[in-house]
């Protein structure tokens, strides 16, 4: 009888652990962060007035690589084959960033990033973060917010 109870407890534990692993994997999404050195006057690398852009072709990605040297290593990952099925959401996130909220469901993405906002008028170089997020070609709704980190005062 005790062996049956132990066996049932082990099975229940395995089932719960499996559910937790599946739940954790469903909420995680792959993304890359690329740092680049720039000033307030030169950090914009995207052609759009927004802080993000969806890249749908290898040619567009290569154009971005020509602006940021640190992206060259990603050319082996984001090939023509990659762009057949997916696109890239590129986000200019700012200085010393962290993700506060990230929800992606195939057609919708909701992303909030906190960044440092030093109060300076000096044209000094900082390390800026560029987020590269593989997304579906079916992406319809993009909500990207880049906010000053509420936990830091300058």
CSV table of N, CA and C in Angstrom, one decimal, residues 22-132:
chain,number,residue,atom,x,y,z
A,22,UNK,N,6.3,23.1,-19.5
A,22,UNK,CA,5.6,23.5,-20.7
A,22,UNK,C,5.1,25.0,-20.6
A,23,UNK,N,4.6,25.3,-19.4
A,23,UNK,CA,4.2,26.7,-19.2
A,23,UNK,C,5.3,27.7,-19.3
A,24,UNK,N,6.4,27.3,-18.7
A,24,UNK,CA,7.6,28.2,-18.7
A,24,UNK,C,8.1,28.4,-20.2
A,25,UNK,N,8.1,27.3,-21.0
A,25,UNK,CA,8.6,27.4,-22.3
A,25,UNK,C,7.6,28.2,-23.2
A,26,UNK,N,6.3,28.2,-22.9
A,26,UNK,CA,5.4,28.9,-23.7
A,26,UNK,C,5.5,30.4,-23.5
A,27,UNK,N,5.9,30.8,-22.3
A,27,UNK,CA,6.0,32.3,-22.0
A,27,UNK,C,7.3,32.9,-22.4
A,28,UNK,N,8.3,32.1,-22.8
A,28,UNK,CA,9.6,32.6,-23.2
A,28,UNK,C,9.7,32.8,-24.7
A,29,UNK,N,10.3,33.9,-25.0
A,29,UNK,CA,10.5,34.1,-26.5
A,29,UNK,C,12.0,34.5,-26.7
A,30,UNK,N,12.5,34.0,-27.8
A,30,UNK,CA,13.9,34.3,-28.1
A,30,UNK,C,14.1,35.7,-28.6
A,31,UNK,N,15.1,36.4,-28.1
A,31,UNK,CA,15.5,37.7,-28.6
A,31,UNK,C,17.0,37.9,-28.3
A,32,UNK,N,17.5,38.9,-29.0
A,32,UNK,CA,19.0,39.1,-29.0
A,32,UNK,C,19.1,40.6,-28.6
A,33,UNK,N,20.2,40.9,-27.8
A,33,UNK,CA,20.5,42.3,-27.5
A,33,UNK,C,21.9,42.6,-28.1
A,34,UNK,N,22.0,43.6,-28.9
A,34,UNK,CA,23.2,44.1,-29.5
A,34,UNK,C,23.6,45.4,-28.9
A,35,UNK,N,24.8,45.6,-28.3
A,35,UNK,CA,25.2,46.9,-27.9
A,35,UNK,C,26.0,47.6,-29.0
A,36,UNK,N,25.8,48.9,-29.0
A,36,UNK,CA,26.7,49.7,-29.9
A,36,UNK,C,26.9,51.0,-29.3
A,37,UNK,N,28.1,51.6,-29.6
A,37,UNK,CA,28.5,52.8,-29.0
A,37,UNK,C,28.1,54.0,-29.9
A,38,UNK,N,27.4,55.0,-29.3
A,38,UNK,CA,26.9,56.1,-30.0
A,38,UNK,C,26.6,57.3,-29.1
A,39,UNK,N,26.4,58.4,-29.6
A,39,UNK,CA,26.0,59.6,-28.8
A,39,UNK,C,24.5,59.8,-29.0
A,40,UNK,N,24.0,60.8,-28.2
A,40,UNK,CA,22.6,61.2,-28.4
A,40,UNK,C,22.3,61.6,-29.8
A,41,UNK,N,23.2,62.2,-30.5
A,41,UNK,CA,23.0,62.7,-31.8
A,41,UNK,C,23.1,61.6,-32.9
A,42,UNK,N,23.8,60.5,-32.6
A,42,UNK,CA,24.0,59.5,-33.6
A,42,UNK,C,23.5,58.1,-33.3
A,43,UNK,N,22.7,57.9,-32.2
A,43,UNK,CA,22.3,56.6,-31.9
A,43,UNK,C,21.2,56.0,-32.8
A,44,UNK,N,20.4,56.9,-33.5
A,44,UNK,CA,19.3,56.4,-34.3
A,44,UNK,C,19.9,55.6,-35.5
A,45,UNK,N,19.5,54.3,-35.6
A,45,UNK,CA,20.0,53.5,-36.7
A,45,UNK,C,18.8,53.1,-37.6
A,46,UNK,N,17.6,53.3,-37.2
A,46,UNK,CA,16.4,52.9,-37.9
A,46,UNK,C,16.0,54.0,-38.8
A,47,UNK,N,15.4,53.7,-39.9
A,47,UNK,CA,14.9,54.7,-40.9
A,47,UNK,C,13.6,55.3,-40.5
A,48,UNK,N,12.9,54.7,-39.6
A,48,UNK,CA,11.5,55.1,-39.2
A,48,UNK,C,11.6,56.1,-38.0
A,49,UNK,N,10.6,56.9,-37.8
A,49,UNK,CA,10.5,57.8,-36.7
A,49,UNK,C,10.1,57.1,-35.4
A,50,UNK,N,9.7,55.9,-35.5
A,50,UNK,CA,9.4,55.1,-34.3
A,50,UNK,C,10.6,54.5,-33.8
A,51,UNK,N,10.6,54.0,-32.6
A,51,UNK,CA,11.7,53.3,-32.0
A,51,UNK,C,11.9,51.9,-32.4
A,52,UNK,N,11.0,51.4,-33.3
A,52,UNK,CA,11.1,50.0,-33.8
A,52,UNK,C,10.8,50.0,-35.3
A,53,UNK,N,11.2,48.8,-35.8
A,53,UNK,CA,11.0,48.6,-37.3
A,53,UNK,C,10.9,47.1,-37.5
A,54,UNK,N,10.0,46.7,-38.4
A,54,UNK,CA,10.0,45.3,-38.8
A,54,UNK,C,10.8,45.1,-40.0
A,55,UNK,N,11.8,44.2,-40.0
A,55,UNK,CA,12.7,43.9,-41.1
A,55,UNK,C,12.2,42.6,-41.7
A,56,UNK,N,11.8,42.6,-43.0
A,56,UNK,CA,11.3,41.5,-43.6
A,56,UNK,C,12.2,40.8,-44.7
A,57,UNK,N,13.3,41.4,-45.0
A,57,UNK,CA,14.2,40.8,-46.0
A,57,UNK,C,15.6,40.8,-45.5
A,58,UNK,N,16.4,39.9,-46.1
A,58,UNK,CA,17.8,39.9,-45.8
A,58,UNK,C,18.5,41.2,-46.3
A,59,UNK,N,18.0,41.8,-47.3
A,59,UNK,CA,18.6,43.0,-47.8
A,59,UNK,C,18.4,44.1,-46.8
A,60,UNK,N,17.2,44.2,-46.2
A,60,UNK,CA,17.0,45.3,-45.2
A,60,UNK,C,17.9,45.0,-44.0
A,61,UNK,N,18.0,43.8,-43.6
A,61,UNK,CA,18.9,43.4,-42.5
A,61,UNK,C,20.3,43.8,-42.8
A,62,UNK,N,20.8,43.5,-44.0
A,62,UNK,CA,22.2,43.9,-44.4
A,62,UNK,C,22.4,45.4,-44.3
A,63,UNK,N,21.4,46.1,-44.7
A,63,UNK,CA,21.5,47.6,-44.6
A,63,UNK,C,21.7,48.0,-43.1
A,64,UNK,N,21.0,47.4,-42.2
A,64,UNK,CA,21.1,47.7,-40.8
A,64,UNK,C,22.5,47.3,-40.3
A,65,UNK,N,23.0,46.1,-40.8
A,65,UNK,CA,24.4,45.7,-40.4
A,65,UNK,C,25.4,46.7,-40.8
A,66,UNK,N,25.2,47.3,-42.0
A,66,UNK,CA,26.2,48.3,-42.4
A,66,UNK,C,26.3,49.5,-41.5
A,67,UNK,N,25.3,49.7,-40.7
A,67,UNK,CA,25.3,50.8,-39.7
A,67,UNK,C,25.8,50.5,-38.4
A,68,UNK,N,25.7,49.2,-38.0
A,68,UNK,CA,26.2,48.7,-36.7
A,68,UNK,C,27.1,47.5,-36.9
A,69,UNK,N,28.4,47.7,-36.6
A,69,UNK,CA,29.4,46.7,-36.8
A,69,UNK,C,29.1,45.4,-36.0
A,70,UNK,N,28.5,45.6,-34.8
A,70,UNK,CA,28.3,44.4,-33.9
A,70,UNK,C,27.2,43.5,-34.4
A,71,UNK,N,26.5,43.8,-35.5
A,71,UNK,CA,25.5,43.0,-36.0
A,71,UNK,C,26.0,42.0,-37.0
A,72,UNK,N,27.3,42.1,-37.4
A,72,UNK,CA,27.8,41.2,-38.5
A,72,UNK,C,27.7,39.7,-38.1
A,73,UNK,N,27.9,39.4,-36.8
A,73,UNK,CA,27.9,38.0,-36.4
A,73,UNK,C,26.5,37.4,-36.5
A,74,UNK,N,25.5,38.2,-36.6
A,74,UNK,CA,24.1,37.7,-36.8
A,74,UNK,C,23.7,37.4,-38.2
A,75,UNK,N,24.6,37.8,-39.2
A,75,UNK,CA,24.3,37.5,-40.6
A,75,UNK,C,24.2,36.0,-40.8
A,76,UNK,N,24.9,35.2,-40.1
A,76,UNK,CA,24.8,33.7,-40.2
A,76,UNK,C,23.5,33.2,-39.6
A,77,UNK,N,22.9,33.9,-38.7
A,77,UNK,CA,21.6,33.4,-38.2
A,77,UNK,C,20.4,33.9,-39.0
A,78,UNK,N,20.5,35.1,-39.4
A,78,UNK,CA,19.3,35.7,-40.2
A,78,UNK,C,19.7,35.7,-41.7
A,79,UNK,N,19.5,34.5,-42.3
A,79,UNK,CA,19.8,34.3,-43.7
A,79,UNK,C,18.5,34.5,-44.5
A,80,UNK,N,18.7,34.3,-45.8
A,80,UNK,CA,17.5,34.3,-46.7
A,80,UNK,C,16.5,33.3,-46.3
A,81,UNK,N,16.9,32.1,-45.8
A,81,UNK,CA,16.0,31.0,-45.4
A,81,UNK,C,15.2,31.5,-44.2
A,82,UNK,N,15.8,32.2,-43.2
A,82,UNK,CA,15.1,32.7,-42.1
A,82,UNK,C,14.0,33.6,-42.5
A,83,UNK,N,14.2,34.5,-43.4
A,83,UNK,CA,13.2,35.5,-43.8
A,83,UNK,C,12.1,35.0,-44.7
A,84,UNK,N,12.2,33.7,-45.1
A,84,UNK,CA,11.1,33.1,-45.8
A,84,UNK,C,9.9,32.9,-44.9
A,85,UNK,N,10.2,32.6,-43.7
A,85,UNK,CA,9.1,32.3,-42.7
A,85,UNK,C,8.9,33.3,-41.7
A,86,UNK,N,9.9,34.1,-41.4
A,86,UNK,CA,9.8,35.0,-40.2
A,86,UNK,C,10.3,36.4,-40.6
A,87,UNK,N,10.1,37.4,-39.7
A,87,UNK,CA,10.6,38.7,-39.8
A,87,UNK,C,11.3,39.0,-38.5
A,88,UNK,N,11.9,40.2,-38.5
A,88,UNK,CA,12.6,40.7,-37.3
A,88,UNK,C,12.0,42.0,-36.8
A,89,UNK,N,11.7,42.0,-35.6
A,89,UNK,CA,11.4,43.3,-35.0
A,89,UNK,C,12.6,43.9,-34.3
A,90,UNK,N,13.0,45.0,-34.8
A,90,UNK,CA,14.2,45.7,-34.3
A,90,UNK,C,13.8,46.9,-33.5
A,91,UNK,N,14.3,46.9,-32.2
A,91,UNK,CA,13.9,48.0,-31.3
A,91,UNK,C,15.1,48.7,-30.8
A,92,UNK,N,15.2,50.1,-31.0
A,92,UNK,CA,16.2,50.9,-30.5
A,92,UNK,C,15.8,51.2,-29.0
A,93,UNK,N,16.4,50.6,-28.1
A,93,UNK,CA,15.9,50.6,-26.7
A,93,UNK,C,16.6,51.6,-25.8
A,94,UNK,N,17.8,52.1,-26.1
A,94,UNK,CA,18.4,53.1,-25.2
A,94,UNK,C,19.6,52.5,-24.5
A,95,UNK,N,19.9,53.2,-23.4
A,95,UNK,CA,21.1,52.9,-22.6
A,95,UNK,C,20.7,52.0,-21.4
A,96,UNK,N,21.5,51.0,-21.2
A,96,UNK,CA,21.4,50.1,-20.0
A,96,UNK,C,20.0,49.7,-19.8
A,97,UNK,N,19.5,48.9,-20.7
A,97,UNK,CA,18.1,48.5,-20.7
A,97,UNK,C,17.7,47.2,-20.0
A,98,UNK,N,16.4,47.1,-19.7
A,98,UNK,CA,15.9,45.8,-19.2
A,98,UNK,C,14.5,45.7,-19.6
A,99,UNK,N,14.0,44.5,-19.8
A,99,UNK,CA,12.7,44.3,-20.3
A,99,UNK,C,11.8,44.2,-19.0
A,100,UNK,N,10.7,45.1,-19.1
A,100,UNK,CA,9.8,45.1,-18.0
A,100,UNK,C,8.6,44.2,-18.3
A,101,UNK,N,8.2,44.1,-19.6
A,101,UNK,CA,7.0,43.4,-20.0
A,101,UNK,C,7.3,42.8,-21.4
A,102,UNK,N,7.0,41.6,-21.6
A,102,UNK,CA,7.2,41.0,-22.9
A,102,UNK,C,6.1,39.9,-23.1
A,103,UNK,N,5.2,40.2,-24.0
A,103,UNK,CA,4.1,39.2,-24.4
A,103,UNK,C,4.1,39.1,-25.9
A,104,UNK,N,4.2,37.9,-26.4
A,104,UNK,CA,4.1,37.7,-27.8
A,104,UNK,C,3.2,36.5,-28.1
A,105,UNK,N,2.3,36.7,-29.0
A,105,UNK,CA,1.3,35.6,-29.3
A,105,UNK,C,1.2,35.4,-30.8
A,106,UNK,N,2.3,35.5,-31.6
A,106,UNK,CA,2.2,35.2,-33.0
A,106,UNK,C,1.8,36.4,-33.8
A,107,UNK,N,0.6,37.0,-33.5
A,107,UNK,CA,0.1,38.1,-34.3
A,107,UNK,C,0.2,39.4,-33.5
A,108,UNK,N,0.4,39.3,-32.2
A,108,UNK,CA,0.5,40.5,-31.3
A,108,UNK,C,1.8,40.5,-30.5
A,109,UNK,N,2.4,41.7,-30.3
A,109,UNK,CA,3.5,41.8,-29.4
A,109,UNK,C,3.3,43.0,-28.5
A,110,UNK,N,3.6,42.8,-27.3
A,110,UNK,CA,3.5,43.9,-26.3
A,110,UNK,C,4.8,43.9,-25.5
A,111,UNK,N,5.6,45.0,-25.7
A,111,UNK,CA,6.9,45.0,-25.1
A,111,UNK,C,7.1,46.4,-24.4
A,112,UNK,N,7.6,46.3,-23.2
A,112,UNK,CA,7.9,47.5,-22.4
A,112,UNK,C,9.4,47.3,-22.0
A,113,UNK,N,10.2,48.3,-22.3
A,113,UNK,CA,11.6,48.3,-22.0
A,113,UNK,C,11.9,49.5,-21.1
A,114,UNK,N,12.6,49.3,-20.0
A,114,UNK,CA,13.1,50.4,-19.2
A,114,UNK,C,14.6,50.7,-19.6
A,115,UNK,N,14.9,52.0,-19.7
A,115,UNK,CA,16.3,52.4,-20.0
A,115,UNK,C,16.7,53.5,-19.1
A,116,UNK,N,18.0,53.7,-19.0
A,116,UNK,CA,18.6,54.8,-18.3
A,116,UNK,C,18.4,56.1,-19.1
A,117,UNK,N,18.2,57.2,-18.4
A,117,UNK,CA,18.0,58.5,-19.1
A,117,UNK,C,18.9,59.5,-18.4
A,118,UNK,N,20.2,59.5,-18.7
A,118,UNK,CA,21.0,60.5,-18.0
A,118,UNK,C,20.7,61.9,-18.5
A,119,UNK,N,20.7,62.8,-17.5
A,119,UNK,CA,20.4,64.2,-17.9
A,119,UNK,C,21.8,64.9,-18.2
A,120,UNK,N,22.1,65.0,-19.4
A,120,UNK,CA,23.3,65.6,-19.8
A,120,UNK,C,23.1,66.4,-21.1
A,121,UNK,N,23.9,67.4,-21.3
A,121,UNK,CA,23.9,68.1,-22.6
A,121,UNK,C,25.2,67.8,-23.3
A,122,UNK,N,26.1,67.1,-22.7
A,122,UNK,CA,27.4,66.8,-23.3
A,122,UNK,C,27.2,65.7,-24.3
A,123,UNK,N,27.8,65.9,-25.5
A,123,UNK,CA,27.7,64.9,-26.5
A,123,UNK,C,28.7,63.8,-26.3
A,124,UNK,N,28.3,62.9,-25.3
A,124,UNK,CA,29.2,61.8,-24.9
A,124,UNK,C,28.7,60.5,-25.5
A,125,UNK,N,29.6,59.6,-25.7
A,125,UNK,CA,29.2,58.3,-26.2
A,125,UNK,C,28.8,57.3,-25.1
A,126,UNK,N,27.7,56.6,-25.4
A,126,UNK,CA,27.1,55.6,-24.4
A,126,UNK,C,27.0,54.3,-25.2
A,127,UNK,N,26.8,53.2,-24.4
A,127,UNK,CA,26.5,51.9,-25.0
A,127,UNK,C,24.9,51.9,-25.1
A,128,UNK,N,24.4,51.8,-26.3
A,128,UNK,CA,23.0,51.7,-26.6
A,128,UNK,C,22.7,50.2,-26.9
A,129,UNK,N,21.4,49.9,-26.6
A,129,UNK,CA,21.0,48.5,-26.8
A,129,UNK,C,20.0,48.5,-28.0
A,130,UNK,N,20.2,47.5,-28.8
A,130,UNK,CA,19.3,47.3,-30.0
A,130,UNK,C,18.8,45.8,-29.8
A,131,UNK,N,17.5,45.7,-29.7
A,131,UNK,CA,16.8,44.4,-29.5
A,131,UNK,C,16.5,43.8,-30.9
A,132,UNK,N,16.8,42.6,-31.1
A,132,UNK,CA,16.4,41.9,-32.3
A,132,UNK,C,15.5,40.7,-31.9
